[in-house]
Coordinates of C-alpha atoms and ligand atoms in Angstrom, one line a residue:
X1 CA -111.8 107.2 -92.5
X2 CA -114.4 106.3 -89.9
X3 CA -115.7 103.4 -91.9
X4 CA -112.3 102.4 -93.3
X5 CA -110.3 99.7 -91.6
X6 CA -106.9 101.1 -90.8
X7 CA -104.1 98.8 -89.6
X8 CA -100.5 99.3 -88.6
X9 CA -98.1 96.6 -89.6
X10 CA -94.4 96.0 -89.1
X11 CA -91.8 95.8 -91.9
X12 CA -91.2 92.5 -93.8
X13 CA -88.8 92.1 -96.7
X14 CA -91.6 91.7 -99.2
X15 CA -93.0 95.1 -98.3
X16 CA -89.8 97.0 -99.3
X17 CA -91.3 98.0 -102.7
X18 CA -94.0 100.0 -101.0
X19 CA -91.4 101.7 -98.8
X20 CA -89.5 102.7 -101.9
X21 CA -92.5 103.6 -104.1
X22 CA -94.3 105.8 -101.6
X23 CA -91.1 107.7 -100.7
X24 CA -89.7 108.0 -104.3
X25 CA -93.0 109.6 -105.3
X26 CA -92.8 112.6 -103.1
X27 CA -89.0 113.0 -103.2
X28 CA -88.9 113.0 -107.0
X29 CA -92.0 115.2 -107.2
X30 CA -90.5 118.0 -105.0
X31 CA -86.7 117.3 -105.1
X32 CA -84.4 114.7 -106.4
X33 CA -83.1 111.4 -104.9
X34 CA -79.9 111.9 -103.0
X35 CA -77.3 109.1 -102.5
X36 CA -78.5 108.6 -98.9
X37 CA -82.1 108.3 -100.1
X38 CA -81.3 105.6 -102.6
X39 CA -79.4 103.6 -100.0
X40 CA -82.2 103.8 -97.4
X41 CA -85.0 103.2 -99.9
X42 CA -83.4 100.3 -101.7
X43 CA -81.8 98.6 -98.7
X44 CA -83.9 99.6 -95.7
X45 CA -83.1 96.4 -93.8
X46 CA -79.4 97.4 -93.8
X47 CA -79.9 101.1 -93.4
X48 CA -82.7 101.1 -90.8
X49 CA -83.5 97.7 -89.2
X50 CA -80.0 96.2 -88.8
X51 CA -79.0 99.3 -86.8
X52 CA -81.8 98.9 -84.3
X53 CA -84.5 100.9 -86.0
X54 CA -87.9 100.0 -87.3
X55 CA -90.2 100.6 -90.3
X56 CA -94.0 100.7 -90.0
X57 CA -96.7 100.6 -92.7
X58 CA -100.3 101.6 -92.6
X59 CA -102.9 99.7 -94.5
X60 CA -106.4 101.0 -95.4
X61 CA -109.0 98.4 -96.1
X62 CA -106.0 96.0 -96.6
X63 CA -104.3 98.2 -99.2
X64 CA -100.9 99.6 -98.4
X65 CA -101.4 103.3 -97.8
X66 CA -98.3 104.7 -96.2
X67 CA -95.0 104.1 -94.3
X68 CA -92.6 105.7 -91.9
X69 CA -89.1 104.7 -90.6
X70 CA -87.5 105.1 -87.2
X71 CA -83.8 105.3 -87.6
X72 CA -81.8 104.8 -84.4
X73 CA -79.4 107.6 -83.7
X74 CA -78.3 106.5 -80.2
X75 CA -79.9 104.5 -77.3
X76 CA -82.5 107.2 -76.6
X77 CA -82.9 109.1 -79.8
X78 CA -84.6 108.0 -83.0
X79 CA -85.0 109.8 -86.3
X80 CA -88.5 109.9 -87.7
X81 CA -87.8 109.6 -91.4
X82 CA -89.1 108.6 -94.8
X83 CA -92.8 109.2 -94.0
X84 CA -95.2 109.1 -96.9
X85 CA -98.8 108.5 -97.4
X86 CA -99.8 107.3 -100.9
X87 CA -101.6 110.2 -102.6
X88 CA -105.1 108.7 -102.9
X89 CA -105.1 108.1 -99.2
X90 CA -104.1 111.5 -98.1
X91 CA -106.2 113.9 -96.0
X92 CA -108.1 111.1 -94.2
X93 CA -106.1 111.1 -90.9
X94 CA -103.9 108.2 -92.0
X95 CA -100.6 110.1 -91.7
X96 CA -101.6 111.1 -88.2
X97 CA -102.5 107.6 -87.2
X98 CA -99.3 106.3 -88.6
X99 CA -97.2 108.9 -86.8
X100 CA -98.9 108.2 -83.4
X101 CA -98.1 104.5 -83.9
X102 CA -94.5 105.3 -84.7
X103 CA -94.2 107.5 -81.6
X104 CA -95.6 104.6 -79.5
X105 CA -93.2 102.2 -81.2
X106 CA -90.2 104.5 -80.5
X107 CA -91.2 104.8 -76.9
X108 CA -91.4 101.0 -76.6
X109 CA -87.9 100.8 -78.1
X110 CA -86.5 103.0 -75.4
X111 CA -86.6 106.4 -77.1
X112 CA -86.9 109.5 -75.1
X113 CA -86.4 111.8 -78.0
X114 CA -87.4 112.0 -81.6
X115 CA -85.8 114.2 -84.3
X116 CA -86.6 114.7 -87.9
X117 CA -85.3 116.7 -90.9
X118 CA -87.8 118.2 -93.3
X119 CA -88.5 121.0 -95.8
X120 CA -90.6 124.0 -95.1
X121 CA -92.3 123.7 -98.5
X122 CA -93.8 120.4 -97.4
X123 CA -96.6 122.2 -95.7
X124 CA -98.9 119.2 -94.9
X125 CA -95.9 117.4 -93.3
X126 CA -94.8 120.4 -91.3
X127 CA -98.4 121.0 -90.1
X128 CA -98.7 117.4 -89.1
X129 CA -95.4 117.6 -87.1
X130 CA -96.5 120.7 -85.3
X131 CA -99.9 119.2 -84.5
X132 CA -98.1 116.3 -82.9
X133 CA -95.9 118.6 -80.8
X134 CA -92.6 118.6 -82.7
X135 CA -90.8 121.8 -82.2
X136 CA -88.2 123.5 -84.4
X137 CA -84.6 123.0 -83.2
X138 CA -81.3 124.2 -84.7
X139 CA -80.4 122.5 -88.0
X140 CA -76.8 121.3 -88.4
X141 CA -75.3 121.4 -92.0
X142 CA -74.8 118.5 -94.3
X143 CA -77.3 115.8 -93.3
X144 CA -79.6 115.9 -96.4
X145 CA -79.0 118.6 -99.1
X146 CA -82.7 119.4 -99.3
X147 CA -83.4 119.9 -95.6
X148 CA -84.1 123.4 -94.3
X149 CA -85.7 122.5 -90.9
X150 CA -85.0 120.2 -88.1
X151 CA -87.6 119.4 -85.4
X152 CA -87.5 117.5 -82.2
X153 CA -89.9 116.0 -79.6
X154 CA -89.1 114.8 -76.1
X155 CA -91.1 111.7 -75.3
X156 CA -90.6 111.9 -71.5
X157 CA -91.8 115.4 -71.2
X158 CA -95.1 117.2 -71.6
X159 CA -94.9 120.1 -74.1
X160 CA -97.2 123.1 -74.4
X161 CA -98.0 124.6 -77.8
X162 CA -100.3 127.3 -79.1
X163 CA -103.3 125.5 -80.6
X164 CA -104.4 125.8 -84.2
X165 CA -107.6 124.6 -86.0
X166 CA -106.1 121.1 -86.3
X167 CA -106.4 120.7 -82.5
X168 CA -110.1 121.5 -82.4
X169 CA -111.4 117.9 -82.4
X170 CA -109.1 116.9 -79.6
X171 CA -109.9 120.0 -77.6
X172 CA -113.6 119.4 -78.0
X173 CA -113.2 115.8 -76.8
X174 CA -111.1 116.7 -73.8
X175 CA -113.5 119.6 -72.8
X176 CA -116.5 117.3 -73.0
X177 CA -114.9 114.4 -71.1
X178 CA -113.3 116.5 -68.4
X179 CA -116.3 118.7 -67.7
X180 CA -118.5 115.6 -67.6
X181 CA -116.2 113.8 -65.1
X182 CA -115.6 116.8 -62.9
X183 CA -119.2 118.2 -62.8
X184 CA -121.5 115.1 -63.3
X185 CA -122.1 114.8 -59.5
X186 CA -123.5 118.3 -59.3
X187 CA -126.1 118.0 -62.0
X188 CA -129.6 117.0 -60.9
X189 CA -130.5 116.0 -64.4
X190 CA -128.1 114.2 -66.7
X191 CA -130.0 115.6 -69.7
X192 CA -129.0 119.2 -68.7
X193 CA -125.4 118.2 -68.6
X194 CA -125.4 116.3 -71.9
X195 CA -127.2 119.1 -73.7
X196 CA -124.8 121.7 -72.3
X197 CA -121.8 119.6 -73.4
X198 CA -123.1 119.1 -76.9
X199 CA -123.8 122.8 -77.2
X200 CA -120.4 123.9 -75.8
X201 CA -118.0 121.4 -77.2
X202 CA -118.8 121.1 -80.9
X203 CA -115.5 120.9 -82.8
X204 CA -116.4 123.4 -85.5
X205 CA -117.3 125.9 -82.8
X206 CA -114.0 125.3 -81.1
X207 CA -112.2 125.8 -84.5
X208 CA -114.0 129.1 -84.9
X209 CA -113.1 130.1 -81.4
X210 CA -109.4 129.2 -82.0
X211 CA -109.4 131.5 -85.0
X212 CA -110.7 134.6 -83.1
X213 CA -107.8 137.1 -82.5
X214 CA -108.9 137.7 -78.9
X215 CA -108.7 134.0 -78.0
X216 CA -105.6 132.0 -77.2
X217 CA -105.7 128.3 -76.8
X218 CA -102.8 126.3 -75.4
X219 CA -102.6 122.6 -75.8
X220 CA -100.5 120.2 -73.6
X221 CA -99.0 117.3 -75.7
X222 CA -97.6 114.0 -74.6
X223 CA -96.2 111.6 -77.2
X224 CA -98.1 113.3 -80.0
X225 CA -101.4 113.3 -78.2
X226 CA -103.3 116.3 -76.8
X227 CA -103.9 115.6 -73.1
X228 CA -105.1 119.0 -71.9
X229 CA -105.8 122.6 -72.9
X230 CA -106.3 126.1 -71.7
X231 CA -108.4 128.8 -73.2
X232 CA -107.7 132.5 -72.5
X233 CA -109.7 135.6 -73.6
X234 CA -107.0 138.3 -73.8
X235 CA -109.6 141.0 -73.2
X236 CA -112.7 140.0 -71.3
X237 CA -114.3 142.5 -69.0
X238 CA -116.2 141.2 -65.9
X239 CA -118.2 144.3 -65.2
X240 CA -118.4 143.4 -61.5
X241 CA -114.7 143.7 -61.1
X242 CA -113.4 147.3 -61.0
X243 CA -110.1 146.9 -63.0
X244 CA -109.5 148.3 -66.4
X245 CA -107.7 145.7 -68.3
X246 CA -108.9 142.2 -67.6
X247 CA -107.9 138.8 -69.1
X248 CA -110.1 135.8 -68.6
X249 CA -108.9 132.3 -68.1
X250 CA -112.0 130.7 -69.4
X251 CA -111.1 127.0 -69.4
X252 CA -108.3 124.7 -68.2
X253 CA -108.8 121.0 -68.5
X254 CA -106.5 118.0 -68.3
X255 CA -107.5 114.4 -68.9
X256 CA -108.0 112.5 -65.7
X257 CA -105.3 109.9 -66.3
X258 CA -102.7 112.7 -66.5
X259 CA -103.7 114.5 -63.3
X260 CA -100.9 114.9 -60.8
X261 CA -98.2 115.2 -63.4
X262 CA -97.9 119.0 -63.5
X263 CA -99.8 119.4 -66.8
X264 CA -102.2 122.0 -65.5
X265 CA -99.3 123.9 -63.9
X266 CA -97.4 123.9 -67.2
X267 CA -100.6 125.2 -69.0
X268 CA -101.0 127.9 -66.2
X269 CA -97.4 128.9 -66.7
X270 CA -98.1 129.7 -70.4
X271 CA -101.2 131.7 -69.4
X272 CA -99.1 133.7 -67.0
X273 CA -96.4 134.3 -69.6
X274 CA -99.1 135.5 -72.0
X275 CA -100.3 137.9 -69.3
X276 CA -96.7 139.2 -68.9
X277 CA -96.6 140.1 -72.6
X278 CA -100.2 141.5 -72.9
X279 CA -100.2 143.4 -69.5
X280 CA -103.7 143.0 -68.2
X281 CA -104.3 144.5 -64.7
X282 CA -105.7 141.1 -63.6
X283 CA -106.7 137.7 -64.7
X284 CA -110.1 136.4 -63.6
X285 CA -112.0 133.1 -63.9
X286 CA -115.1 131.4 -62.6
X287 CA -115.3 127.9 -61.2
X288 CA -118.1 125.8 -59.8
X289 CA -118.1 126.3 -56.0
X290 CA -118.2 122.5 -55.6
X291 CA -115.1 122.0 -57.7
X292 CA -112.7 122.1 -54.7
X293 CA -109.8 120.5 -56.5
X294 CA -109.8 123.2 -59.1
X295 CA -110.2 126.0 -56.5
X296 CA -107.1 124.7 -54.6
X297 CA -105.2 124.7 -57.8
X298 CA -106.1 128.3 -58.6
X299 CA -105.3 129.4 -55.1
X300 CA -101.9 127.8 -55.4
X301 CA -101.4 129.9 -58.5
X302 CA -102.2 133.2 -56.8
X303 CA -105.9 133.5 -57.5
X304 CA -108.2 134.7 -54.7
X305 CA -112.0 134.3 -54.4
X306 CA -113.6 137.7 -54.9
X307 CA -117.3 137.1 -55.5
X308 CA -120.0 134.7 -56.5
X309 CA -121.7 134.3 -59.9
X310 CA -124.9 132.4 -60.6
X311 CA -125.4 130.7 -63.9
X312 CA -128.3 128.7 -65.2
X313 CA -127.7 125.5 -67.2
X314 CA -130.9 123.8 -68.4
X315 CA -133.2 123.7 -65.4
X316 CA -130.6 124.2 -62.7
X317 CA -128.9 127.2 -61.2
X318 CA -125.2 126.8 -60.4
X319 CA -123.0 128.9 -58.1
X320 CA -119.6 129.8 -59.4
X321 CA -116.8 131.3 -57.4
X322 CA -115.3 134.3 -59.2
X323 CA -111.5 134.3 -58.6
X324 CA -108.9 136.8 -59.7
X325 CA -105.2 137.3 -59.7
X326 CA -103.3 140.5 -60.1
X327 CA -101.1 140.2 -63.1
X328 CA -97.9 141.2 -61.2
X329 CA -98.1 139.7 -57.7
X330 CA -96.7 141.7 -54.9
X331 CA -94.3 140.1 -52.4
X332 CA -97.1 139.2 -50.0
X333 CA -99.5 136.6 -51.3
X334 CA -102.4 138.6 -49.7
X335 CA -102.6 140.8 -52.8
X336 CA -105.7 142.9 -53.0
X337 CA -108.4 142.0 -55.5
X338 CA -111.6 144.0 -55.3
X339 CA -114.5 142.3 -53.6
X340 CA -117.5 142.0 -55.9
X341 CA -121.2 141.4 -55.2
X342 CA -122.8 138.3 -56.3
X343 CA -124.5 138.4 -59.7
X344 CA -125.9 136.1 -62.3
X345 CA -128.4 135.2 -64.9
X346 CA -131.0 133.5 -62.8
Ligands
LIG1 C1 -97.4 114.6 -94.8 C2 -98.3 113.4 -95.1 C3 -97.7 112.1 -94.6 C4 -99.6 113.6 -94.3 O1 -100.4 112.4 -94.4 P1 -102.0 112.5 -94.5 O2 -102.5 111.2 -94.2 O3 -102.5 113.2 -95.7 O4 -102.3 113.5 -93.2 P2 -103.6 113.4 -92.2 O5 -104.8 113.3 -93.0 O6 -103.3 112.4 -91.2 O7 -103.5 114.9 -91.6 C5 -102.9 115.1 -90.3 C6 -102.6 116.6 -90.2 O8 -101.5 116.9 -91.2 C7 -101.7 118.3 -91.7 N1 -102.1 118.2 -93.1 C8 -102.5 117.2 -93.8 N2 -102.7 117.5 -95.1 C9 -102.6 118.8 -95.1 C10 -102.8 119.8 -96.2 N3 -103.1 119.4 -97.4 N4 -102.5 121.1 -95.9 C11 -102.2 121.5 -94.7 N5 -102.0 120.6 -93.6 C12 -102.2 119.3 -93.9 C13 -102.9 118.8 -90.8 O9 -102.3 119.4 -89.6 C14 -103.7 117.6 -90.5 O10 -104.5 117.7 -89.3 P3 -106.0 118.2 -89.6 O11 -106.7 117.3 -90.5 O12 -106.6 118.2 -88.2 O13 -105.9 119.6 -90.1 C15 -98.7 113.4 -96.6 O14 -99.2 114.6 -97.0 C16 -97.5 113.0 -97.5 O15 -97.3 111.8 -97.7 N6 -96.8 114.0 -98.0 C17 -95.7 113.8 -98.9 C18 -94.5 113.2 -98.2 C19 -94.0 114.0 -97.1 O16 -94.1 115.2 -97.2 N7 -93.3 113.4 -96.1 C20 -92.7 114.0 -95.1 C21 -91.3 114.3 -95.4 S1 -90.4 115.1 -94.1

């Protein structure tokens, strides 16, 4: 899709045949047209647009490639419906681009919530919805005969989800950008920083890492977009710390433009909930000693400095504070974490 020209365009009467054709194709392939489908597909202006909704199309190299409708339910809720990408154009990111455009459009139209009805057997669609941050909600009876799942997304809230391989590209991009912005001033040589980032944040490597059973990635989503992530190693022994079961919070990054909105706190909450269910004795992490903003955030969340760690990146030796937090905090915030000696690879 990189070299393709993908455009989003608004509904016009002459585009109705594409809306009908793309949607008939998948409905008739998997199910059959219900009365309500026929009405919406044949008369979308009456069924969707006249009631305050919208229909978008996506074109690829000037060819119509897909469509989605936003049906107004009430002033703040829209139904994401009748999404289809024409078969030859599938699997190229077009459905995702179209969905993001529809989410933005709904936001501009005053929506704070999106809902949708779907079918579990439509695996690509369900995966796409989950990737965007839609969550399953209770399904009422009698809307469409074929539906067996209802999903919703709040547009004025940040949601946290367990990541899967489809989030790898976004995670790699956020890791790269956030580390660069936070740590650039501390590197003597730009080259060391860039090589480290290329090595660490390669999306295939991240996808492999997500698949490992010992790793858990959480993503923070806003309006269908990944804006931050956390990576946890459920069992990761720091030999310098004398506790039996240790969990490592290896990374937590939030895009700069979303700082100060509680995103990192929401990710941390998920990490702590994971610790509640997996019962490590403590959670540990390391953080560049110069990264005072992050250190304050960890302290606020119960982590205490317990040692120093040296780590070589390229030609430079960096000092990292090792911080740890007992899994179950006692009443007093001065909980005891074993002091450790400084150690490192230099
Ligand atoms: C659902 C649909 C719109 C997706 O469009 P698309 O352009 O092929 O999707 P994209 O290439 O943008 O893929 C986006 C994400 O969708 C999911 N997905 C897409 N194709 C998939 C497949 N064959 N298997 C599993 N997941 C898939 C993945 O999460 C993917 O992200 P990834 O590439 O990072 O893994 C398209 O498959 C379609 O038109 N299906 C029939 C109609 C339909 O089911 N509509 C929804 C009714 S509720």
